[in-house]
Amino acid sequence: MKKNKVVTADDILLKLCKSISTVLSSATASHVSYSGMVQKINKTSLKPDIGCFVLFDGGFSGLVVINFSSQAALELYGKYMQSMGFPSEDLAILHTSDEVSDVLGELMNQIVGAFTTMIRKELQISITQNQPKMLALNKQVVLSVDTNLDRPQVRRVSFTTETNNIFYLELAMDKTEFIQIDEFEVQEDIDPDVLIAMEKEKSQNASANKPAAASAADDVDDDLFDSLGI
């Protein structure tokens, strides 16, 4: 990374948006995108139909809230389960089902995990988070941030699923800047699929070489027997 680079709270928001889009797109085998415009808001709140939130602390403190419409929740849940091999007839049809909340909670956990990993690699700081909480709601609930924020910044970003269902991210965190004072290299992500393919190739090559090695050993033994007159 270039020396004296400055990372702001909005840059951190962008990293979170990328984590959400990447994780959900990969998990559901579909395209999930976010708006190029961000909205300044005064406070975070859990809204119908399903609200999910997680607190984080460490290098900086804040709160992440994602509000899903019933349509978006069921689409993401259904595509995730189908990508795992579950038939469509076995899936829940109501967004209030425990299965839907469990899946969205797991996806939220993956999102925050990807986000914290990105922050650790790119900013060289560590943040921790609590277990994501999911709530099926029929009315708006104002959620206050249970952490010390000196100058809270609150932002809202809209996301769109592959079939154009909308859900929203709300982020509250300190107004802060990270200024790079020394150069360092950001480690590249290692694709687990590539590692698996490499191991498979090694295994196949080893198996292919075994008969050849055995044949060479047999030839040596035959030469030895001939020289001894056996």
Short mmCIF file of C-alpha atoms in Angstrom, two decimals:
data_model
loop_
_atom_site.label_atom_id
_atom_site.label_comp_id
_atom_site.label_asym_id
_atom_site.label_seq_id
_atom_site.Cartn_x
_atom_site.Cartn_y
_atom_site.Cartn_z
CA MET A 1 0.00 0.00 0.00
CA LYS A 2 1.16 3.54 -0.76
CA LYS A 3 2.58 5.51 2.15
CA ASN A 4 0.40 8.30 3.65
CA LYS A 5 -2.80 6.78 2.33
CA VAL A 6 -5.86 7.91 4.35
CA VAL A 7 -8.80 5.56 5.00
CA THR A 8 -12.01 7.20 6.22
CA ALA A 9 -15.24 5.86 7.72
CA ASP A 10 -16.82 5.94 4.26
CA ASP A 11 -13.96 3.81 2.90
CA ILE A 12 -14.70 1.29 5.66
CA LEU A 13 -18.38 1.39 4.67
CA LEU A 14 -17.38 0.54 1.10
CA LYS A 15 -15.36 -2.45 2.33
CA LEU A 16 -18.44 -3.65 4.24
CA CYS A 17 -20.62 -3.24 1.13
CA LYS A 18 -18.14 -5.30 -0.89
CA SER A 19 -18.14 -8.01 1.78
CA ILE A 20 -21.95 -8.19 1.73
CA SER A 21 -22.13 -8.32 -2.06
CA THR A 22 -19.34 -10.90 -2.39
CA VAL A 23 -20.55 -13.25 0.35
CA LEU A 24 -24.22 -13.18 -0.66
CA SER A 25 -23.45 -13.55 -4.37
CA SER A 26 -21.20 -16.53 -3.69
CA ALA A 27 -23.50 -18.20 -1.13
CA THR A 28 -26.63 -17.88 -3.27
CA ALA A 29 -24.99 -18.39 -6.68
CA SER A 30 -26.67 -15.19 -7.84
CA HIS A 31 -25.83 -11.53 -8.34
CA VAL A 32 -26.28 -9.18 -5.35
CA SER A 33 -25.30 -5.55 -5.95
CA TYR A 34 -25.24 -2.32 -3.97
CA SER A 35 -26.07 1.26 -4.86
CA GLY A 36 -23.31 3.67 -5.78
CA MET A 37 -25.01 6.29 -3.61
CA VAL A 38 -24.94 6.35 0.19
CA GLN A 39 -27.51 8.11 2.39
CA LYS A 40 -26.66 10.00 5.58
CA ILE A 41 -29.18 9.20 8.35
CA ASN A 42 -29.51 10.18 12.01
CA LYS A 43 -29.96 6.79 13.66
CA THR A 44 -30.07 3.07 12.95
CA SER A 45 -33.26 1.07 13.35
CA LEU A 46 -34.53 -2.44 12.84
CA LYS A 47 -37.39 -2.45 10.35
CA PRO A 48 -39.87 -4.99 8.97
CA ASP A 49 -39.83 -7.65 7.72
CA ILE A 50 -36.58 -9.12 9.10
CA GLY A 51 -33.93 -7.09 10.89
CA CYS A 52 -30.45 -8.31 11.71
CA PHE A 53 -27.79 -6.53 13.74
CA VAL A 54 -24.27 -7.10 15.05
CA LEU A 55 -22.01 -4.97 17.25
CA PHE A 56 -18.27 -4.77 16.73
CA ASP A 57 -15.43 -3.32 18.77
CA GLY A 58 -11.64 -3.13 18.80
CA GLY A 59 -9.76 -0.92 16.35
CA PHE A 60 -13.03 1.00 15.98
CA SER A 61 -16.54 0.55 17.35
CA GLY A 62 -19.85 0.42 15.58
CA LEU A 63 -23.08 -1.29 14.70
CA VAL A 64 -24.17 -3.04 11.51
CA VAL A 65 -27.89 -3.41 10.76
CA ILE A 66 -29.39 -5.13 7.72
CA ASN A 67 -33.14 -4.87 7.07
CA PHE A 68 -34.63 -7.44 4.68
CA SER A 69 -38.01 -7.29 3.03
CA SER A 70 -39.89 -10.61 3.14
CA GLN A 71 -39.30 -11.06 -0.60
CA ALA A 72 -35.55 -10.43 -0.36
CA ALA A 73 -35.24 -12.67 2.70
CA LEU A 74 -37.05 -15.58 1.05
CA GLU A 75 -35.10 -15.19 -2.19
CA LEU A 76 -31.70 -15.23 -0.47
CA TYR A 77 -32.75 -18.07 1.83
CA GLY A 78 -34.16 -20.15 -1.04
CA LYS A 79 -31.17 -19.70 -3.36
CA TYR A 80 -28.74 -20.47 -0.56
CA MET A 81 -30.55 -23.67 0.38
CA GLN A 82 -30.88 -24.77 -3.25
CA SER A 83 -27.16 -24.15 -3.81
CA MET A 84 -26.60 -26.53 -0.88
CA GLY A 85 -28.66 -29.20 -2.66
CA PHE A 86 -32.03 -28.84 -0.93
CA PRO A 87 -35.07 -29.28 -3.22
CA SER A 88 -37.39 -26.29 -3.56
CA GLU A 89 -40.41 -28.24 -2.27
CA ASP A 90 -38.70 -28.71 1.10
CA LEU A 91 -38.07 -25.01 1.69
CA ALA A 92 -39.96 -22.70 4.03
CA ILE A 93 -42.52 -20.43 2.37
CA LEU A 94 -42.92 -17.85 5.16
CA HIS A 95 -40.26 -15.29 6.05
CA THR A 96 -41.19 -15.73 9.73
CA SER A 97 -39.99 -19.36 9.71
CA ASP A 98 -37.08 -20.15 12.01
CA GLU A 99 -35.23 -21.69 9.06
CA VAL A 100 -35.19 -18.35 7.24
CA SER A 101 -33.85 -16.48 10.29
CA ASP A 102 -31.23 -19.17 10.89
CA VAL A 103 -29.95 -19.00 7.31
CA LEU A 104 -29.86 -15.20 7.23
CA GLY A 105 -28.06 -15.22 10.58
CA GLU A 106 -25.46 -17.62 9.19
CA LEU A 107 -25.01 -15.43 6.10
CA MET A 108 -24.64 -12.38 8.34
CA ASN A 109 -21.97 -14.22 10.30
CA GLN A 110 -20.09 -14.99 7.07
CA ILE A 111 -20.38 -11.35 5.99
CA VAL A 112 -18.96 -10.00 9.24
CA GLY A 113 -16.21 -12.63 9.15
CA ALA A 114 -15.20 -11.58 5.64
CA PHE A 115 -15.34 -7.91 6.67
CA THR A 116 -13.16 -8.35 9.77
CA THR A 117 -10.63 -10.35 7.72
CA MET A 118 -10.48 -7.59 5.11
CA ILE A 119 -10.02 -4.92 7.80
CA ARG A 120 -7.23 -6.91 9.45
CA LYS A 121 -5.37 -7.37 6.15
CA GLU A 122 -5.86 -3.96 4.59
CA LEU A 123 -5.76 -1.71 7.68
CA GLN A 124 -3.68 -3.94 9.98
CA ILE A 125 -6.12 -3.56 12.86
CA SER A 126 -8.36 -6.09 14.59
CA ILE A 127 -12.05 -5.83 15.37
CA THR A 128 -14.27 -8.31 17.17
CA GLN A 129 -18.02 -8.82 16.91
CA ASN A 130 -20.82 -10.45 18.85
CA GLN A 131 -23.11 -13.15 17.47
CA PRO A 132 -25.54 -11.67 14.91
CA LYS A 133 -29.14 -11.35 16.11
CA MET A 134 -32.16 -11.81 13.82
CA LEU A 135 -35.69 -10.52 14.50
CA ALA A 136 -38.86 -10.97 12.44
CA LEU A 137 -40.77 -7.70 12.86
CA ASN A 138 -44.15 -6.28 12.00
CA LYS A 139 -43.32 -2.69 13.02
CA GLN A 140 -40.28 -0.45 13.20
CA VAL A 141 -38.00 -0.70 16.22
CA VAL A 142 -35.44 2.01 16.96
CA LEU A 143 -32.14 0.41 17.93
CA SER A 144 -29.65 2.48 19.91
CA VAL A 145 -25.93 1.71 19.72
CA ASP A 146 -24.72 0.18 22.99
CA THR A 147 -21.15 1.40 22.59
CA ASN A 148 -19.20 4.62 23.07
CA LEU A 149 -19.10 6.59 19.85
CA ASP A 150 -17.44 10.01 20.13
CA ARG A 151 -18.70 11.35 16.80
CA PRO A 152 -21.13 8.81 15.38
CA GLN A 153 -21.48 8.59 11.61
CA VAL A 154 -24.59 6.81 10.35
CA ARG A 155 -24.98 5.67 6.75
CA ARG A 156 -27.59 3.72 4.76
CA VAL A 157 -26.99 1.79 1.53
CA SER A 158 -29.52 -0.11 -0.57
CA PHE A 159 -28.81 -3.55 -2.04
CA THR A 160 -30.56 -5.34 -4.89
CA THR A 161 -30.94 -9.09 -5.38
CA GLU A 162 -30.89 -10.83 -8.75
CA THR A 163 -34.69 -10.57 -9.06
CA ASN A 164 -34.69 -6.90 -7.98
CA ASN A 165 -35.77 -7.35 -4.38
CA ILE A 166 -34.38 -4.64 -2.12
CA PHE A 167 -32.76 -4.75 1.31
CA TYR A 168 -30.83 -2.12 3.26
CA LEU A 169 -27.58 -1.85 5.19
CA GLU A 170 -27.25 0.68 8.00
CA LEU A 171 -23.85 1.35 9.60
CA ALA A 172 -23.11 3.47 12.67
CA MET A 173 -19.47 4.00 13.64
CA ASP A 174 -17.01 6.61 14.87
CA LYS A 175 -15.97 9.36 12.50
CA THR A 176 -12.37 8.31 12.14
CA GLU A 177 -9.41 8.21 9.80
CA PHE A 178 -6.58 5.71 9.48
CA ILE A 179 -3.39 7.27 8.11
CA GLN A 180 -0.72 4.99 6.77
CA ILE A 181 2.71 5.97 8.12
CA ASP A 182 4.72 3.10 6.67
CA GLU A 183 4.48 0.96 3.56
CA PHE A 184 3.35 -2.64 3.76
CA GLU A 185 2.08 -5.31 1.41
CA VAL A 186 -1.46 -6.58 1.59
CA GLN A 187 -1.47 -10.36 1.44
CA GLU A 188 -3.50 -11.75 -1.42
CA ASP A 189 -6.46 -13.99 -0.70
CA ILE A 190 -5.85 -17.68 -1.27
CA ASP A 191 -8.73 -19.30 -3.10
CA PRO A 192 -9.58 -22.55 -1.30
CA ASP A 193 -10.83 -24.04 -4.58
CA VAL A 194 -7.40 -23.46 -6.11
CA LEU A 195 -5.71 -25.17 -3.15
CA ILE A 196 -8.04 -28.16 -3.43
CA ALA A 197 -7.36 -28.43 -7.17
CA MET A 198 -3.60 -28.28 -6.56
CA GLU A 199 -3.79 -31.04 -3.95
CA LYS A 200 -5.87 -33.19 -6.29
CA GLU A 201 -3.32 -32.68 -9.07
CA LYS A 202 -0.47 -33.66 -6.73
CA SER A 203 -2.36 -36.77 -5.68
CA GLN A 204 -3.10 -37.76 -9.28
CA ASN A 205 0.54 -37.22 -10.31
CA ALA A 206 1.73 -39.32 -7.38
CA SER A 207 -0.65 -42.12 -8.33
CA ALA A 208 0.43 -41.97 -11.96
CA ASN A 209 4.11 -42.18 -11.01
CA LYS A 210 3.71 -45.19 -8.74
CA PRO A 211 3.41 -47.86 -11.55
CA ALA A 212 6.41 -46.37 -13.36
CA ALA A 213 8.49 -46.46 -10.19
CA ALA A 214 7.42 -50.04 -9.53
CA SER A 215 8.30 -51.06 -13.09
CA ALA A 216 11.77 -49.52 -12.77
CA ALA A 217 12.33 -51.41 -9.52
CA ASP A 218 11.30 -54.69 -11.22
CA ASP A 219 13.85 -54.08 -14.01
CA VAL A 220 16.63 -53.56 -11.46
CA ASP A 221 15.68 -56.78 -9.66
CA ASP A 222 15.68 -58.77 -12.94
CA ASP A 223 19.16 -57.46 -13.86
CA LEU A 224 20.48 -58.43 -10.45
CA PHE A 225 19.03 -61.96 -10.71
CA ASP A 226 20.54 -62.40 -14.20
CA SER A 227 24.02 -61.40 -13.02
CA LEU A 228 23.76 -63.98 -10.24
CA GLY A 229 22.59 -66.68 -12.66
CA ILE A 230 19.17 -66.96 -10.95
#
